[in-house]
């Protein structure tokens, strides 16, 4: 299995990119239909399906990026370093999309490819989602629905504490993450993974799932976590919580002057590094042009290096 993934990954990734057919028309916020890519390297996680799922998995593109929705069968796609470059570290990469869709390119494949180039075995988790309308037009209308403006405070500002987040049942998503972790343990020798250096990096809702797994999983023993532009509210930190690298931009709607999760990790005496960038908005992945948040990946690699996650223990 290892040889197959190592030899076919560059070709498969090029094929996927061609299937996506990036062009000028796709670089805006409009939602375009996208033919489902073959994903020949994806490993089925066999964690079951989604109850009351009315529609098959379909794909679309927005801002030039491939997105998947109505996922009812979870998979894990390996991106392994070239021979001789692996350092033994591994990362489960978790795309976001509000648990209704997944940003597979911007927050999945591209991040995994960048990690693999640094010698880290990366694995993109395509986890099960909550159902959305089968019709792309109906889904688009739902995505473009009016959102209520945040209430103003007594002084007229909009910097009110955010309402508590809606508590979703993430049972399926946690099972998928645990299954992905179990596959890494099972194939550690074949994939050149040091099981004491397996981390998890998630974006937006993927950051939420990363945090949920950290706080609630009884089977995952993550060495480090990287919630990237996720929720910032306070949490109850486990006694042996992994070191955390946290990133968000000040103009991200999820920030809203909150430092709760950072404060929680710090007060629990667990290692934490926090980067609050001047700009970048939400969903920037590896980075957008002319934003200070574009350097987060370099900072993350330095953090991994300083904390000795890139060398055998």
CSV table of C-alpha atoms in Angstrom, one decimal:
chain,number,residue,atom,x,y,z
A,1,UNK,CA,0.0,0.0,0.0
A,2,UNK,CA,2.8,2.4,0.8
A,3,UNK,CA,4.4,2.2,-2.5
A,4,UNK,CA,1.1,2.7,-4.3
A,5,UNK,CA,0.5,6.0,-2.4
A,6,UNK,CA,4.0,7.3,-2.8
A,7,UNK,CA,4.2,6.6,-6.5
A,8,UNK,CA,0.7,7.7,-7.5
A,9,UNK,CA,0.1,10.8,-5.4
A,10,UNK,CA,1.8,13.4,-7.6
A,11,UNK,CA,0.0,12.1,-10.7
A,12,UNK,CA,-3.3,11.8,-8.9
A,13,UNK,CA,-3.1,15.3,-7.5
A,14,UNK,CA,-2.4,16.7,-10.9
A,15,UNK,CA,-5.4,14.8,-12.3
A,16,UNK,CA,-7.6,16.2,-9.6
A,17,UNK,CA,-6.5,19.7,-10.2
A,18,UNK,CA,-7.2,19.3,-13.9
A,19,UNK,CA,-10.7,17.9,-13.1
A,20,UNK,CA,-11.4,21.0,-11.0
A,21,UNK,CA,-10.6,23.2,-14.0
A,22,UNK,CA,-9.6,26.3,-12.2
A,23,UNK,CA,-10.4,29.3,-14.4
A,24,UNK,CA,-11.2,33.0,-14.1
A,25,UNK,CA,-14.9,32.4,-13.8
A,26,UNK,CA,-14.4,30.1,-10.8
A,27,UNK,CA,-12.5,32.7,-8.8
A,28,UNK,CA,-15.5,34.4,-7.4
A,29,UNK,CA,-18.0,33.6,-4.7
A,30,UNK,CA,-20.6,32.1,-7.0
A,31,UNK,CA,-21.3,28.4,-6.6
A,32,UNK,CA,-20.6,26.3,-9.6
A,33,UNK,CA,-21.4,22.6,-10.1
A,34,UNK,CA,-18.4,20.3,-10.1
A,35,UNK,CA,-18.0,16.7,-11.3
A,36,UNK,CA,-17.1,14.4,-8.5
A,37,UNK,CA,-13.4,13.5,-8.6
A,38,UNK,CA,-12.4,9.9,-8.5
A,39,UNK,CA,-10.1,10.1,-5.4
A,40,UNK,CA,-8.5,6.7,-6.1
A,41,UNK,CA,-6.2,7.0,-3.0
A,42,UNK,CA,-9.1,7.5,-0.6
A,43,UNK,CA,-9.3,4.8,2.1
A,44,UNK,CA,-12.9,4.0,3.2
A,45,UNK,CA,-13.2,4.3,7.0
A,46,UNK,CA,-16.3,2.1,7.2
A,47,UNK,CA,-17.8,4.1,10.0
A,48,UNK,CA,-21.4,3.8,8.7
A,49,UNK,CA,-23.7,6.3,6.9
A,50,UNK,CA,-25.8,9.3,7.8
A,51,UNK,CA,-29.3,8.9,9.1
A,52,UNK,CA,-32.0,10.6,7.0
A,53,UNK,CA,-29.5,11.5,4.3
A,54,UNK,CA,-31.8,12.3,1.3
A,55,UNK,CA,-29.1,13.0,-1.3
A,56,UNK,CA,-25.9,11.5,-2.7
A,57,UNK,CA,-22.5,13.1,-2.2
A,58,UNK,CA,-22.0,15.9,-4.7
A,59,UNK,CA,-19.3,18.5,-5.3
A,60,UNK,CA,-19.3,22.2,-6.2
A,61,UNK,CA,-16.6,24.9,-6.4
A,62,UNK,CA,-16.6,28.4,-4.9
A,63,UNK,CA,-13.7,30.9,-4.9
A,64,UNK,CA,-12.0,28.4,-7.3
A,65,UNK,CA,-11.9,25.7,-4.6
A,66,UNK,CA,-13.4,22.2,-4.7
A,67,UNK,CA,-16.1,21.5,-2.1
A,68,UNK,CA,-17.9,18.4,-1.2
A,69,UNK,CA,-21.3,18.1,0.5
A,70,UNK,CA,-23.8,15.4,1.6
A,71,UNK,CA,-20.9,13.1,2.6
A,72,UNK,CA,-22.3,9.9,4.1
A,73,UNK,CA,-19.2,7.7,3.7
A,74,UNK,CA,-16.0,8.9,5.4
A,75,UNK,CA,-12.6,8.4,3.8
A,76,UNK,CA,-9.0,9.2,4.6
A,77,UNK,CA,-6.5,10.2,1.8
A,78,UNK,CA,-2.8,9.8,2.5
A,79,UNK,CA,-0.2,12.4,1.3
A,80,UNK,CA,3.1,10.8,2.0
A,81,UNK,CA,6.5,12.5,1.8
A,82,UNK,CA,8.9,11.5,-0.9
A,83,UNK,CA,11.3,8.6,-0.1
A,84,UNK,CA,14.1,9.7,2.2
A,85,UNK,CA,12.3,12.9,3.3
A,86,UNK,CA,10.0,11.6,6.0
A,87,UNK,CA,10.7,12.6,9.6
A,88,UNK,CA,8.2,10.3,11.2
A,89,UNK,CA,5.6,13.0,12.2
A,90,UNK,CA,2.0,12.6,11.0
A,91,UNK,CA,-0.9,15.0,10.8
A,92,UNK,CA,-4.6,14.3,10.3
A,93,UNK,CA,-5.9,17.3,8.2
A,94,UNK,CA,-9.5,18.3,8.8
A,95,UNK,CA,-11.2,20.6,6.4
A,96,UNK,CA,-14.0,22.9,7.4
A,97,UNK,CA,-17.4,24.0,6.1
A,98,UNK,CA,-19.8,24.3,9.0
A,99,UNK,CA,-20.4,20.5,9.0
A,100,UNK,CA,-22.5,20.9,5.9
A,101,UNK,CA,-19.7,20.9,3.3
A,102,UNK,CA,-16.0,20.4,3.2
A,103,UNK,CA,-13.4,22.8,1.6
A,104,UNK,CA,-11.4,19.8,0.2
A,105,UNK,CA,-8.8,21.8,-1.7
A,106,UNK,CA,-8.1,25.0,0.3
A,107,UNK,CA,-8.2,23.3,3.7
A,108,UNK,CA,-7.5,19.7,2.8
A,109,UNK,CA,-5.4,18.7,-0.2
A,110,UNK,CA,-3.3,21.8,-0.4
A,111,UNK,CA,-2.4,21.7,3.3
A,112,UNK,CA,-1.6,18.0,3.2
A,113,UNK,CA,0.7,18.6,0.2
A,114,UNK,CA,2.5,21.4,2.0
A,115,UNK,CA,3.0,19.1,5.0
A,116,UNK,CA,4.3,16.2,2.9
A,117,UNK,CA,6.9,18.5,1.3
A,118,UNK,CA,8.1,19.2,4.9
A,119,UNK,CA,8.6,15.5,5.5
A,120,UNK,CA,5.3,15.0,7.5
A,121,UNK,CA,2.9,12.3,6.5
A,122,UNK,CA,-0.5,14.0,6.1
A,123,UNK,CA,-3.9,12.5,5.9
A,124,UNK,CA,-7.0,14.4,4.7
A,125,UNK,CA,-10.1,13.4,6.6
A,126,UNK,CA,-13.3,13.5,4.6
A,127,UNK,CA,-15.8,13.1,7.4
A,128,UNK,CA,-19.6,12.7,7.4
A,129,UNK,CA,-21.7,15.8,7.2
A,130,UNK,CA,-25.2,16.9,8.1
A,131,UNK,CA,-27.6,16.7,5.1
A,132,UNK,CA,-28.2,19.6,2.7
A,133,UNK,CA,-30.7,19.9,-0.2
A,134,UNK,CA,-30.0,17.6,-3.1
A,135,UNK,CA,-30.6,20.5,-5.6
A,136,UNK,CA,-27.6,22.8,-6.0
A,137,UNK,CA,-29.9,25.7,-6.6
A,138,UNK,CA,-31.6,25.1,-3.2
A,139,UNK,CA,-28.3,24.7,-1.5
A,140,UNK,CA,-27.1,27.9,-3.1
A,141,UNK,CA,-30.2,29.7,-1.9
A,142,UNK,CA,-29.6,28.4,1.6
A,143,UNK,CA,-25.9,29.5,1.5
A,144,UNK,CA,-26.9,33.0,0.3
A,145,UNK,CA,-29.8,33.4,2.8
A,146,UNK,CA,-29.8,36.7,4.8
A,147,UNK,CA,-28.0,36.5,8.1
A,148,UNK,CA,-29.2,38.7,11.0
A,149,UNK,CA,-26.8,41.5,11.9
A,150,UNK,CA,-25.1,41.2,15.3
A,151,UNK,CA,-27.0,43.2,18.0
A,152,UNK,CA,-25.5,46.5,19.0
A,153,UNK,CA,-24.5,47.2,22.6
A,154,UNK,CA,-25.6,50.2,24.6
A,155,UNK,CA,-22.8,52.3,23.3
A,156,UNK,CA,-23.8,51.5,19.7
A,157,UNK,CA,-20.9,49.2,18.9
A,158,UNK,CA,-21.2,45.7,17.6
A,159,UNK,CA,-18.6,44.2,19.9
A,160,UNK,CA,-21.0,42.2,22.0
A,161,UNK,CA,-20.1,38.9,23.5
A,162,UNK,CA,-21.3,36.3,20.9
A,163,UNK,CA,-24.2,34.1,21.6
A,164,UNK,CA,-23.3,30.6,22.8
A,165,UNK,CA,-22.7,28.3,19.8
A,166,UNK,CA,-25.4,25.8,18.9
A,167,UNK,CA,-24.4,22.4,20.3
A,168,UNK,CA,-24.3,20.0,17.4
A,169,UNK,CA,-24.3,16.2,17.8
A,170,UNK,CA,-20.8,15.4,16.5
A,171,UNK,CA,-21.0,11.6,17.2
A,172,UNK,CA,-20.5,10.7,13.5
A,173,UNK,CA,-17.7,13.2,13.0
A,174,UNK,CA,-15.9,12.0,16.2
A,175,UNK,CA,-16.2,8.3,15.1
A,176,UNK,CA,-14.6,9.3,11.7
A,177,UNK,CA,-11.7,11.0,13.4
A,178,UNK,CA,-11.2,8.1,15.7
A,179,UNK,CA,-11.3,5.7,12.8
A,180,UNK,CA,-8.7,7.8,11.0
A,181,UNK,CA,-6.4,7.8,14.0
A,182,UNK,CA,-6.8,4.0,14.3
A,183,UNK,CA,-5.8,3.5,10.7
A,184,UNK,CA,-2.6,5.6,11.3
A,185,UNK,CA,-1.7,3.4,14.2
A,186,UNK,CA,-2.4,0.2,12.2
A,187,UNK,CA,-0.3,1.3,9.3
A,188,UNK,CA,2.4,3.1,11.2
A,189,UNK,CA,5.3,0.9,10.2
A,190,UNK,CA,4.2,0.8,6.5
A,191,UNK,CA,3.8,4.6,6.4
A,192,UNK,CA,6.9,5.4,8.5
A,193,UNK,CA,4.9,7.0,11.3
A,194,UNK,CA,6.1,7.5,14.8
A,195,UNK,CA,2.9,6.9,16.8
A,196,UNK,CA,4.0,9.3,19.5
A,197,UNK,CA,4.0,12.2,17.0
A,198,UNK,CA,0.6,12.1,15.5
A,199,UNK,CA,-1.2,15.5,15.5
A,200,UNK,CA,-4.4,16.9,14.2
A,201,UNK,CA,-4.9,20.2,12.3
A,202,UNK,CA,-8.3,21.5,11.5
A,203,UNK,CA,-9.8,24.6,9.8
A,204,UNK,CA,-13.0,26.3,10.9
A,205,UNK,CA,-15.5,23.5,11.6
A,206,UNK,CA,-12.5,21.2,11.2
A,207,UNK,CA,-10.9,23.1,14.1
A,208,UNK,CA,-14.1,22.5,16.0
A,209,UNK,CA,-13.8,18.8,15.3
A,210,UNK,CA,-10.1,18.8,16.3
A,211,UNK,CA,-11.0,20.4,19.6
A,212,UNK,CA,-14.0,18.1,20.1
A,213,UNK,CA,-11.7,15.1,19.6
A,214,UNK,CA,-9.2,16.5,22.0
A,215,UNK,CA,-11.8,17.1,24.7
A,216,UNK,CA,-13.9,14.0,24.3
A,217,UNK,CA,-12.2,11.1,22.5
A,218,UNK,CA,-11.3,8.1,24.7
A,219,UNK,CA,-9.1,6.5,22.0
A,220,UNK,CA,-7.1,9.3,20.4
A,221,UNK,CA,-3.8,10.3,22.1
A,222,UNK,CA,-2.8,13.3,19.9
A,223,UNK,CA,0.7,14.6,20.3
A,224,UNK,CA,-0.3,18.1,19.2
A,225,UNK,CA,-3.2,20.0,17.8
A,226,UNK,CA,-3.6,23.0,15.5
A,227,UNK,CA,-7.1,24.7,15.5
A,228,UNK,CA,-6.9,27.2,12.7
A,229,UNK,CA,-9.6,29.9,12.8
A,230,UNK,CA,-11.9,27.9,15.0
A,231,UNK,CA,-14.2,28.8,17.9
A,232,UNK,CA,-12.4,30.8,20.6
A,233,UNK,CA,-14.7,30.2,23.6
A,234,UNK,CA,-13.4,28.7,26.9
A,235,UNK,CA,-13.2,25.0,27.3
A,236,UNK,CA,-12.6,22.4,30.1
A,237,UNK,CA,-9.0,21.3,29.4
A,238,UNK,CA,-8.1,17.7,30.0
A,239,UNK,CA,-5.3,17.0,32.4
A,240,UNK,CA,-2.9,15.8,29.7
A,241,UNK,CA,-4.1,18.0,26.9
A,242,UNK,CA,-1.7,18.1,23.9
A,243,UNK,CA,0.3,21.2,23.1
A,244,UNK,CA,-1.8,23.6,21.0
A,245,UNK,CA,-0.9,25.9,18.1
A,246,UNK,CA,-3.8,28.3,17.5
A,247,UNK,CA,-4.3,30.8,14.7
A,248,UNK,CA,-7.0,33.3,13.9
A,249,UNK,CA,-7.3,36.8,12.2
A,250,UNK,CA,-8.7,39.8,14.0
A,251,UNK,CA,-11.2,40.4,11.2
A,252,UNK,CA,-12.6,36.8,11.4
A,253,UNK,CA,-16.2,36.7,12.6
A,254,UNK,CA,-15.3,33.8,14.9
A,255,UNK,CA,-12.7,35.9,16.9
A,256,UNK,CA,-14.9,38.8,18.2
A,257,UNK,CA,-12.3,39.7,20.9
A,258,UNK,CA,-12.4,36.2,22.5
A,259,UNK,CA,-9.4,34.6,24.0
A,260,UNK,CA,-11.2,31.9,26.0
A,261,UNK,CA,-9.7,28.8,24.6
A,262,UNK,CA,-6.2,30.3,24.9
A,263,UNK,CA,-6.8,31.3,28.5
A,264,UNK,CA,-8.2,27.8,29.3
A,265,UNK,CA,-5.1,26.1,27.9
A,266,UNK,CA,-2.8,28.6,29.7
A,267,UNK,CA,-4.5,28.3,33.0
A,268,UNK,CA,-4.4,24.5,32.8
A,269,UNK,CA,-0.6,24.7,32.5
A,270,UNK,CA,-0.6,23.1,29.0
A,271,UNK,CA,1.7,24.4,26.2
A,272,UNK,CA,0.0,26.9,23.9
A,273,UNK,CA,1.1,29.2,21.1
A,274,UNK,CA,-1.4,31.8,19.8
A,275,UNK,CA,-1.2,33.9,16.7
A,276,UNK,CA,-3.7,36.7,16.3
A,277,UNK,CA,-3.1,38.2,12.8
A,278,UNK,CA,-4.1,41.7,11.8
A,279,UNK,CA,-6.1,40.5,8.8
A,280,UNK,CA,-6.9,37.4,6.8
A,281,UNK,CA,-10.7,37.0,7.4
A,282,UNK,CA,-12.1,33.5,7.6
A,283,UNK,CA,-11.2,30.5,5.5
A,284,UNK,CA,-7.8,31.6,4.2
A,285,UNK,CA,-6.3,28.1,4.2
A,286,UNK,CA,-2.6,28.4,3.5
A,287,UNK,CA,-3.1,32.1,2.8
A,288,UNK,CA,-4.6,34.8,0.6
A,289,UNK,CA,-2.6,37.6,-1.2
A,290,UNK,CA,-1.5,40.6,0.9
A,291,UNK,CA,-2.7,39.3,4.3
A,292,UNK,CA,-0.5,39.1,7.4
A,293,UNK,CA,-2.1,35.6,8.2
A,294,UNK,CA,-0.2,34.2,5.2
A,295,UNK,CA,2.8,33.4,7.3
A,296,UNK,CA,1.0,31.1,9.8
A,297,UNK,CA,2.3,27.8,8.1
A,298,UNK,CA,5.9,28.9,8.5
A,299,UNK,CA,5.3,29.7,12.1
A,300,UNK,CA,3.6,26.3,12.6
A,301,UNK,CA,6.6,24.5,11.1
A,302,UNK,CA,8.9,26.4,13.4
A,303,UNK,CA,6.7,25.6,16.4
A,304,UNK,CA,6.8,21.9,15.5
A,305,UNK,CA,10.5,22.0,15.1
A,306,UNK,CA,11.2,23.8,18.4
A,307,UNK,CA,8.9,21.4,20.3
A,308,UNK,CA,10.8,18.5,18.7
A,309,UNK,CA,7.9,17.0,16.9
A,310,UNK,CA,10.0,16.8,13.7
A,311,UNK,CA,12.6,14.5,15.1
A,312,UNK,CA,12.5,11.0,16.5
A,313,UNK,CA,12.3,10.8,20.3
